[in-house]
mmCIF file with all atom_site columns, C-alpha atoms in Angstrom:
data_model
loop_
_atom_site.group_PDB
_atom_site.id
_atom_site.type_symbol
_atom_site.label_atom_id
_atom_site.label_alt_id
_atom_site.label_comp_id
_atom_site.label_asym_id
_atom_site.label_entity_id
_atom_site.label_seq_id
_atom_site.pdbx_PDB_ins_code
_atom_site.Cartn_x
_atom_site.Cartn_y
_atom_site.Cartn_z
_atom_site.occupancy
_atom_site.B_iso_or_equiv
_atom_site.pdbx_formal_charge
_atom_site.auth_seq_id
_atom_site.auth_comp_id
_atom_site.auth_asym_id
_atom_site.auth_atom_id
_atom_site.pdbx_PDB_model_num
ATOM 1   C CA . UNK A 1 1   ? 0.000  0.000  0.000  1.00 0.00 ? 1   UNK A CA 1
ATOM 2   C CA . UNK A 1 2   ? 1.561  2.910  -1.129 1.00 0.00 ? 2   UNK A CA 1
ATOM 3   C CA . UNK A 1 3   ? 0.624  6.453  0.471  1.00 0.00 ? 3   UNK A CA 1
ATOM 4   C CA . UNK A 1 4   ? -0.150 9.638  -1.230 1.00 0.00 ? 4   UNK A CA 1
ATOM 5   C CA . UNK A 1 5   ? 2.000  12.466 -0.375 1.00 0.00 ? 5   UNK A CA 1
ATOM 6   C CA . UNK A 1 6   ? -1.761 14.374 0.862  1.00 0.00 ? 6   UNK A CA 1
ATOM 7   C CA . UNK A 1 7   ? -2.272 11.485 3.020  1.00 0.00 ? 7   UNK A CA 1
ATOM 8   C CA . UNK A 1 8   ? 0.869  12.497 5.170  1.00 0.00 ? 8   UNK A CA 1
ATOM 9   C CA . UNK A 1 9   ? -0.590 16.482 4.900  1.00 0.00 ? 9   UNK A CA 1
ATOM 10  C CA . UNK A 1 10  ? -4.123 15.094 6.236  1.00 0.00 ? 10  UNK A CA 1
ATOM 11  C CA . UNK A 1 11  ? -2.422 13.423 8.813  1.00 0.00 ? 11  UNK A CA 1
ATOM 12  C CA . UNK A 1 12  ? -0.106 16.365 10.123 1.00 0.00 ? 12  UNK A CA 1
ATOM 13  C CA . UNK A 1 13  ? -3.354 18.581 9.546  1.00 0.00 ? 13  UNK A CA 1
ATOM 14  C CA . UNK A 1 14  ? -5.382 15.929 11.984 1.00 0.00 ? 14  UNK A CA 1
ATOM 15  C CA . UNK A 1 15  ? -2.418 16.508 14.439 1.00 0.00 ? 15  UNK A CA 1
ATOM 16  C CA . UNK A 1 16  ? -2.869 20.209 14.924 1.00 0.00 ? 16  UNK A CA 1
ATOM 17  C CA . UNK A 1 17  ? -6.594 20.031 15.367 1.00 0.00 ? 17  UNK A CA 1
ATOM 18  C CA . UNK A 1 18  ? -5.930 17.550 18.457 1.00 0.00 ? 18  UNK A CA 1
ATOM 19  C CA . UNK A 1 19  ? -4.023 20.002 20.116 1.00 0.00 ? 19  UNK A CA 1
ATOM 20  C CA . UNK A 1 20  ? -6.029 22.557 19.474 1.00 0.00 ? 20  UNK A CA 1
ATOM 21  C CA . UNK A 1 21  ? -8.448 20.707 21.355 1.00 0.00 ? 21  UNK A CA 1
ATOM 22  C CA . UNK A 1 22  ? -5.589 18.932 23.958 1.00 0.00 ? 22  UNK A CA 1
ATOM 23  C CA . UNK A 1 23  ? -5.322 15.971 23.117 1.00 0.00 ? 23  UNK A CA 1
ATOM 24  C CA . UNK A 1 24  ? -1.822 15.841 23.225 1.00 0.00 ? 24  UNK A CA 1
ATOM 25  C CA . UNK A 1 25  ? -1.873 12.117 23.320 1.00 0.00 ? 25  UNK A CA 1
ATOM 26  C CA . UNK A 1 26  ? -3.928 11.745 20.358 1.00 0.00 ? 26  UNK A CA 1
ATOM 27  C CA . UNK A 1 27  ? -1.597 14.026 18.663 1.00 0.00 ? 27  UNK A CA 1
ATOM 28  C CA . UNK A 1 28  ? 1.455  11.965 19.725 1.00 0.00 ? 28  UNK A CA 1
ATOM 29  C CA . UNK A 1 29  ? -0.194 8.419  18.063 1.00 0.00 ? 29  UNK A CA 1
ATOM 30  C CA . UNK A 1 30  ? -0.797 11.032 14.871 1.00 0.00 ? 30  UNK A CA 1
ATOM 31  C CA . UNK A 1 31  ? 2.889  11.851 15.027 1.00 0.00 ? 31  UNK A CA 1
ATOM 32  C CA . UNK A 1 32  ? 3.806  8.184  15.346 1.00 0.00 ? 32  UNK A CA 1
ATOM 33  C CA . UNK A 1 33  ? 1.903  7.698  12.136 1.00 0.00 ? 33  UNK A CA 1
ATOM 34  C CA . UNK A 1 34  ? 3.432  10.362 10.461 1.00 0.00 ? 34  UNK A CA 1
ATOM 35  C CA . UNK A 1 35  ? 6.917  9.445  10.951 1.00 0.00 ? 35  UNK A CA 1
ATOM 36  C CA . UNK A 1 36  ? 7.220  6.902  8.566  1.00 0.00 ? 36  UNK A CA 1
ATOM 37  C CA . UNK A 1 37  ? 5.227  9.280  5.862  1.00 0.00 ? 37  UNK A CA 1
ATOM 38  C CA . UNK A 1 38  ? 6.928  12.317 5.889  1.00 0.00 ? 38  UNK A CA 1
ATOM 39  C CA . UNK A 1 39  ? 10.203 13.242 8.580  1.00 0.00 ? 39  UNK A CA 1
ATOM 40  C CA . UNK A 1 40  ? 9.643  16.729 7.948  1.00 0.00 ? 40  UNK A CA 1
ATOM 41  C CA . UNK A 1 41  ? 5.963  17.168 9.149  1.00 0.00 ? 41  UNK A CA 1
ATOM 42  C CA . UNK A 1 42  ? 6.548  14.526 11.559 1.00 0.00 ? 42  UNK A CA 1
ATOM 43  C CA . UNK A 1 43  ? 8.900  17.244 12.920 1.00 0.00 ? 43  UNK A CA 1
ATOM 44  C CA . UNK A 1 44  ? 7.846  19.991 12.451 1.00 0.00 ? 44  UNK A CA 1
ATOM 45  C CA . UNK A 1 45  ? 4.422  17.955 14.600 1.00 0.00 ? 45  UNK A CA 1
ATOM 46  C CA . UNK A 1 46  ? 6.362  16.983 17.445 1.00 0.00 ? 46  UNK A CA 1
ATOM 47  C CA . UNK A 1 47  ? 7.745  20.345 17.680 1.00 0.00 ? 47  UNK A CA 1
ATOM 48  C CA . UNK A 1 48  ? 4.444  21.697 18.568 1.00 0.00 ? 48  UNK A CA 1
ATOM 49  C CA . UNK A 1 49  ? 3.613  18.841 20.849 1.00 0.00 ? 49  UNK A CA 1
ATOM 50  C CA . UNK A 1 50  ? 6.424  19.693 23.112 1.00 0.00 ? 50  UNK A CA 1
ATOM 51  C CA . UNK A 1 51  ? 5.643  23.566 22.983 1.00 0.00 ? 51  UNK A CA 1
ATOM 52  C CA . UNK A 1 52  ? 2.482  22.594 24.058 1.00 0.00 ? 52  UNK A CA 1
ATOM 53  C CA . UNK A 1 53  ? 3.353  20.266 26.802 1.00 0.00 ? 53  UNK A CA 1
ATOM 54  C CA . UNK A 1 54  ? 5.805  23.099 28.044 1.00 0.00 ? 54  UNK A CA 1
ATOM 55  C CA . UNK A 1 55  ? 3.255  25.597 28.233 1.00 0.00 ? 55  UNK A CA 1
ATOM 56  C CA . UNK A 1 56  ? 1.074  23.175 30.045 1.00 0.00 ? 56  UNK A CA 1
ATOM 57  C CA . UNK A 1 57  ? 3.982  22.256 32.209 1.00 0.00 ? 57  UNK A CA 1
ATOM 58  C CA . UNK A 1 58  ? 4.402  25.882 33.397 1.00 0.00 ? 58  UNK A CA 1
ATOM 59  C CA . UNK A 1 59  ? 0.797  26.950 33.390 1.00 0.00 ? 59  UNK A CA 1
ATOM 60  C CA . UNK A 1 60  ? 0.560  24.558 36.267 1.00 0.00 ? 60  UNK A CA 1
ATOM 61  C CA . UNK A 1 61  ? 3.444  25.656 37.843 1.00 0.00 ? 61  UNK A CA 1
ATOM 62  C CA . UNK A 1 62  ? 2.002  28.974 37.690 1.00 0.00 ? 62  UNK A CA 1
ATOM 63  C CA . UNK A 1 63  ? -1.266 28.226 39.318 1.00 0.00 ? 63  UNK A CA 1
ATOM 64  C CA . UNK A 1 64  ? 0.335  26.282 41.926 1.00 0.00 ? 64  UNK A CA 1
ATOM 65  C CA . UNK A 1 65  ? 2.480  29.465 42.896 1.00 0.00 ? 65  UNK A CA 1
ATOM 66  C CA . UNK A 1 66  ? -1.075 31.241 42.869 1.00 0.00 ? 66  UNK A CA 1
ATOM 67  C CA . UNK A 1 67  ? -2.322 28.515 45.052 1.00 0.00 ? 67  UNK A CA 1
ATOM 68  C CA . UNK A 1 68  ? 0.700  29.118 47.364 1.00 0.00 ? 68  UNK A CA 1
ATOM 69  C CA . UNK A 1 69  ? 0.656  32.706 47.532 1.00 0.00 ? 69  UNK A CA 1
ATOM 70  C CA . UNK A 1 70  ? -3.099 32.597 48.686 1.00 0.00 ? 70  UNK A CA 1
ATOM 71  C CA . UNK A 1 71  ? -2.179 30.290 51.614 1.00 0.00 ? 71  UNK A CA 1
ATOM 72  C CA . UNK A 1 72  ? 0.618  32.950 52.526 1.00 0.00 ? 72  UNK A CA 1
ATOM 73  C CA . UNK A 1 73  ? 3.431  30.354 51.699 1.00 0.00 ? 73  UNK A CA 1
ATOM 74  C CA . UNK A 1 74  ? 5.336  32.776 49.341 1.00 0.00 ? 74  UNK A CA 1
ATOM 75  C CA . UNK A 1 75  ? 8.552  30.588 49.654 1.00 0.00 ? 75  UNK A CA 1
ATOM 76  C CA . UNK A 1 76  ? 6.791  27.382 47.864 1.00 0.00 ? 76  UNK A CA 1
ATOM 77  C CA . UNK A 1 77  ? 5.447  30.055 45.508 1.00 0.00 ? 77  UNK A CA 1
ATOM 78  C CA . UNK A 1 78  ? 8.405  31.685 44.387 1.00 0.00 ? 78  UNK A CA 1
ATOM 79  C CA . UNK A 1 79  ? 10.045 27.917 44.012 1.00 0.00 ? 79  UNK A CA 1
ATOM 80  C CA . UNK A 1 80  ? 6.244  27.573 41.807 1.00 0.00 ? 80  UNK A CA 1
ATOM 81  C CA . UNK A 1 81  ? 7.226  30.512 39.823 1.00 0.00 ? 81  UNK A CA 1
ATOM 82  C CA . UNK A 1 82  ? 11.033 30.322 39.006 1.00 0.00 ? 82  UNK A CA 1
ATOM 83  C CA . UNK A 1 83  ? 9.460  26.702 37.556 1.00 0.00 ? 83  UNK A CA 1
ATOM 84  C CA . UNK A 1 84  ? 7.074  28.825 35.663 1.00 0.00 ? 84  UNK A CA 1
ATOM 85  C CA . UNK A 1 85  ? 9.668  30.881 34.729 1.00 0.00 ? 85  UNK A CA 1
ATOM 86  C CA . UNK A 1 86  ? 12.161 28.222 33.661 1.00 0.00 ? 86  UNK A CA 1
ATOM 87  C CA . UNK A 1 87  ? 9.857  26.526 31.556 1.00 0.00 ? 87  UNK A CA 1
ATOM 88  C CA . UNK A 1 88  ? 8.502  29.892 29.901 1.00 0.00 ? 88  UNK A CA 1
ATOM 89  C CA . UNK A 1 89  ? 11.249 32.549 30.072 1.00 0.00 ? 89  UNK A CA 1
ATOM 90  C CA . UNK A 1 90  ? 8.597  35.148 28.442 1.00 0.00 ? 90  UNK A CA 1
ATOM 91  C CA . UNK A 1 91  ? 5.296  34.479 31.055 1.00 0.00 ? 91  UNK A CA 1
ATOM 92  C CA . UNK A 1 92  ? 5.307  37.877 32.362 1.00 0.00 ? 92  UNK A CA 1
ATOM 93  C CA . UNK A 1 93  ? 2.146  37.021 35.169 1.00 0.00 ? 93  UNK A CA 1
ATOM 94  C CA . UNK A 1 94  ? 5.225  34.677 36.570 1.00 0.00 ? 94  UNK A CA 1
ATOM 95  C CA . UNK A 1 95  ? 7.772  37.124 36.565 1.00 0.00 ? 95  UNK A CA 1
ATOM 96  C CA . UNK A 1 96  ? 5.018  39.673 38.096 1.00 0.00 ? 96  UNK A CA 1
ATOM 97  C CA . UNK A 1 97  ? 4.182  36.771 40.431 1.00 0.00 ? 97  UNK A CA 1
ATOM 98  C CA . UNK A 1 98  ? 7.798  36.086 41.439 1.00 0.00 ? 98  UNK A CA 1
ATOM 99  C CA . UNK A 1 99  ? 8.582  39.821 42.144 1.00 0.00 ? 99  UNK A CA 1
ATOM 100 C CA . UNK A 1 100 ? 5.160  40.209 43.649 1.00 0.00 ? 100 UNK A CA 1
ATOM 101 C CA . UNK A 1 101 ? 6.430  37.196 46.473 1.00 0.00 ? 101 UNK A CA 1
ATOM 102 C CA . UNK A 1 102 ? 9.549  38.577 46.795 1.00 0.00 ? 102 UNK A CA 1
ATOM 103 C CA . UNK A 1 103 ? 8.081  41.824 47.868 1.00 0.00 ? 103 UNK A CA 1
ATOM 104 C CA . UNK A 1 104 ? 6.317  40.507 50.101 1.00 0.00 ? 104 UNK A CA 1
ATOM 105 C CA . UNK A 1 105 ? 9.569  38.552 51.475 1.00 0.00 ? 105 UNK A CA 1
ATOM 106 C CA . UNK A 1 106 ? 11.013 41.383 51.633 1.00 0.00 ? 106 UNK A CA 1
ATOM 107 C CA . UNK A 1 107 ? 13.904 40.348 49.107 1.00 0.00 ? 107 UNK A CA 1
ATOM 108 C CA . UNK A 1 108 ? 13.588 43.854 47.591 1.00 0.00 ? 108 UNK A CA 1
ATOM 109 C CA . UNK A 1 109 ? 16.683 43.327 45.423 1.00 0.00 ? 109 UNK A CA 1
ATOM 110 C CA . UNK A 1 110 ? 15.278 39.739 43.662 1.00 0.00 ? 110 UNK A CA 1
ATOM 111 C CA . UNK A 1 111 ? 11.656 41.670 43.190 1.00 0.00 ? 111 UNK A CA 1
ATOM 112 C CA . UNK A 1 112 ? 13.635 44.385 41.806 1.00 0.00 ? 112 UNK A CA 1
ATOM 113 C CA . UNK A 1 113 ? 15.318 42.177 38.831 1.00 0.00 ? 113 UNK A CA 1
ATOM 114 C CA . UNK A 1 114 ? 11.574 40.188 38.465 1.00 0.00 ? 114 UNK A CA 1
ATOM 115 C CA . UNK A 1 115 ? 10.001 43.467 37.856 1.00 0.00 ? 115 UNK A CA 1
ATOM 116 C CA . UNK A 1 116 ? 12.819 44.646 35.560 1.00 0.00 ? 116 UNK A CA 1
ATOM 117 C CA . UNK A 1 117 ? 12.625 41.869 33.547 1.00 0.00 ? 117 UNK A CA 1
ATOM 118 C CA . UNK A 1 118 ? 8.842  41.946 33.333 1.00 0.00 ? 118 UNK A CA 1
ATOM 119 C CA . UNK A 1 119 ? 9.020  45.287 32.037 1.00 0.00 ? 119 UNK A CA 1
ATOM 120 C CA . UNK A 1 120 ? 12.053 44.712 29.918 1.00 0.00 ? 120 UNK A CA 1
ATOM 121 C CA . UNK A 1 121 ? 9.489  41.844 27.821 1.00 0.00 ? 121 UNK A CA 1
ATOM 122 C CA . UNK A 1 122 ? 6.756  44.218 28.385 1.00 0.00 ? 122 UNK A CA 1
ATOM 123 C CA . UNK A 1 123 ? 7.937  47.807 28.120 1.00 0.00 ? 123 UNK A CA 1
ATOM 124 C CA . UNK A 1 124 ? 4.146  49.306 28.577 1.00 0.00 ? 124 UNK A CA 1
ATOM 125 C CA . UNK A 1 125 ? 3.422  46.850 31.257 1.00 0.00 ? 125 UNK A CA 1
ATOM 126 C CA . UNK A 1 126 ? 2.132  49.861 33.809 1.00 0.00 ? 126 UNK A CA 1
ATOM 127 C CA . UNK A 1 127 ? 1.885  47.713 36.597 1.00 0.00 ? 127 UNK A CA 1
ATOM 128 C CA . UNK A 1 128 ? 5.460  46.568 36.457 1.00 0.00 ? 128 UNK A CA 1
ATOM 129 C CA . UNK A 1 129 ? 6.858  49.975 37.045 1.00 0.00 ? 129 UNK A CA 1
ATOM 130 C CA . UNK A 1 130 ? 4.493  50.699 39.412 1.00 0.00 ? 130 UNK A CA 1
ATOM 131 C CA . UNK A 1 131 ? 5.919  47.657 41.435 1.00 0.00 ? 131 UNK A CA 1
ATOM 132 C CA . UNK A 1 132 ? 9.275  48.444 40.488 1.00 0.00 ? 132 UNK A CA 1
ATOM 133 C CA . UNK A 1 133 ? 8.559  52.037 41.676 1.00 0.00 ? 133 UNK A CA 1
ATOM 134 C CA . UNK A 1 134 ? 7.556  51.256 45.293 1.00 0.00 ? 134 UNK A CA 1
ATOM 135 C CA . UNK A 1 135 ? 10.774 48.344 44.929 1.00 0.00 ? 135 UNK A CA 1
ATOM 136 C CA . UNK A 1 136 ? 13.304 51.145 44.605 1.00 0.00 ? 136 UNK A CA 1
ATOM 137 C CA . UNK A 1 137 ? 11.611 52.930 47.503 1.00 0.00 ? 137 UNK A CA 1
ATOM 138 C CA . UNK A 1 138 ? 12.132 50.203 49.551 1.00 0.00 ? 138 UNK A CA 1
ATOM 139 C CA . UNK A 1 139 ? 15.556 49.942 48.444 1.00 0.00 ? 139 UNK A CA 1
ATOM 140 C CA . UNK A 1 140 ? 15.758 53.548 48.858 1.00 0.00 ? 140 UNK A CA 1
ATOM 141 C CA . UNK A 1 141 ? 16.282 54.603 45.484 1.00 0.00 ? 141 UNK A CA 1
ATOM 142 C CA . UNK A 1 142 ? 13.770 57.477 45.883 1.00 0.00 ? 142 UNK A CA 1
ATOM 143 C CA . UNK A 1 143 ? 14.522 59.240 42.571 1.00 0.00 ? 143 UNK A CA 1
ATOM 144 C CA . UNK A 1 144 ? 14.436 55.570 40.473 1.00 0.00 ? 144 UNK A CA 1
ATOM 145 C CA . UNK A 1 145 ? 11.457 55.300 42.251 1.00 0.00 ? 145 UNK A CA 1
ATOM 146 C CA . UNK A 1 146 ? 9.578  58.294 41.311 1.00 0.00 ? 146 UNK A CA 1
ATOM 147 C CA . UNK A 1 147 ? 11.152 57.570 37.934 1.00 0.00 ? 147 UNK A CA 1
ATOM 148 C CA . UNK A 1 148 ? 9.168  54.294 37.142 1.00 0.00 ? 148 UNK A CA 1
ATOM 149 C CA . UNK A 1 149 ? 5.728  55.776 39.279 1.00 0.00 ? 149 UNK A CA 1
ATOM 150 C CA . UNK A 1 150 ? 5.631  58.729 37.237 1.00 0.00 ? 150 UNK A CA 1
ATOM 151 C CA . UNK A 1 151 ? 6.002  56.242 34.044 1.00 0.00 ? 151 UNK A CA 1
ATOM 152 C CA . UNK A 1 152 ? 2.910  53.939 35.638 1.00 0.00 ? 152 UNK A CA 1
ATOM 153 C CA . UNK A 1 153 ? 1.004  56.793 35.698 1.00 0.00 ? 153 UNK A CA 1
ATOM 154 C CA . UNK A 1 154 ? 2.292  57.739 32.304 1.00 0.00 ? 154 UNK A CA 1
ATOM 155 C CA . UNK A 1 155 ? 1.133  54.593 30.934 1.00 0.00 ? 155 UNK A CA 1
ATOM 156 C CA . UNK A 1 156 ? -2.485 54.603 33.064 1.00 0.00 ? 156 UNK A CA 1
ATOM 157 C CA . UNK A 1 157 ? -2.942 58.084 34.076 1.00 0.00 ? 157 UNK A CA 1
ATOM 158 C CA . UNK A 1 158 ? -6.071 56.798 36.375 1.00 0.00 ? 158 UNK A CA 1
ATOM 159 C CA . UNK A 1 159 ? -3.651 54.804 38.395 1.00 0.00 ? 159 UNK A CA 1
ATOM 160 C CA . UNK A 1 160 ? -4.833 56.057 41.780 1.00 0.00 ? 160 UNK A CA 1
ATOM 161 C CA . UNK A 1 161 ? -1.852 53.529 43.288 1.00 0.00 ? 161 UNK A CA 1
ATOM 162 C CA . UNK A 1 162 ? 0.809  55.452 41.824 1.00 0.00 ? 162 UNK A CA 1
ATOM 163 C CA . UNK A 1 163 ? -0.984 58.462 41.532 1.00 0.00 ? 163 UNK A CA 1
ATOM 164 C CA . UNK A 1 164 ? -1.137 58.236 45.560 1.00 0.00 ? 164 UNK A CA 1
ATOM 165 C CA . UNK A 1 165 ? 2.338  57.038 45.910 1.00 0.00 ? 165 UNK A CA 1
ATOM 166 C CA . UNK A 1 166 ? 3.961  59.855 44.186 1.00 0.00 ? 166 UNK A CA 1
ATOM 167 C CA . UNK A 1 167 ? 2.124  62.413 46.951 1.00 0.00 ? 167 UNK A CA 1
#
């Protein structure tokens, strides 16, 4: 039985619509098929089946750090988020997350370097200067600190938070 090149397309195409419904595993047996048919979609397949499985793997992570920070443990959450984090390097809620525990650890300095890097992947992200704003206060770095407020309020001049905090 010979295969027509289309048959490996409908197969790769069958792939992608099980994970966009999740069914990773589904879309695993597809890519098992597809192997033999055509290396190149079979890779290109599998590629997407690990994306998605690492997105998965740190969207959990994620919530579990939520679930943590809620029960005041914010030394299991920040563990939660840096796996967030390490998983998906771009996830700015984890790096807003992780900076957001640290805070409230009082490591000033590690919040300071999550909120940096959450607005150094999100430049407009308003509500990562404002947190980097009141960071440098309590690191007292007064005029960095009126620096990034002034730029939350910049970004959402209705910010009553930074809005207050600037006096």
């Amino acid at each position: 039985l010979r295969l027509k090149p289309s048959d490996a397309v409908r197969q790769s195409n069958l792939g992608y619509a099980c994970l966009l419904t999740y069914k990773t595993d589904e879309a695993q047996k597809i890519y098992e098929k597809l192997k033999p048919m055509d290396q190149t979609l079979a890779q290109e397949l599998n590629q997407e089946i690990n994306r998605q499985n690492t997105d998965h793997a740190a969207t959990k992570a994620l919530l579990e750090g939520y679930k943590f920070s809620e029960g005041k443990d914010d030394a299991k959450a920040i563990e939660a988020f840096k796996k967030a984090i390490a998983l998906k390097p771009s996830d700015i809620s984890a790096h807003r997350a992780l900076g957001k525990a640290q805070y409230d650890l009082a490591d000033y300095s590690n919040a300071l370097t999550s909120f940096q890097t959450l607005v150094g992947l999100k430049p407009g992200d308003d509500n990562g200067h404002y947190w980097m704003g009141l960071t440098y206060s309590k690191l007292n770095q007064y005029e960095k600190a009126i620096s990034a407020l002034q730029e939350s309020l910049r970004l959402k001049p209705d910010d009553s938070g930074a809005s207050n905090q600037l006096g």
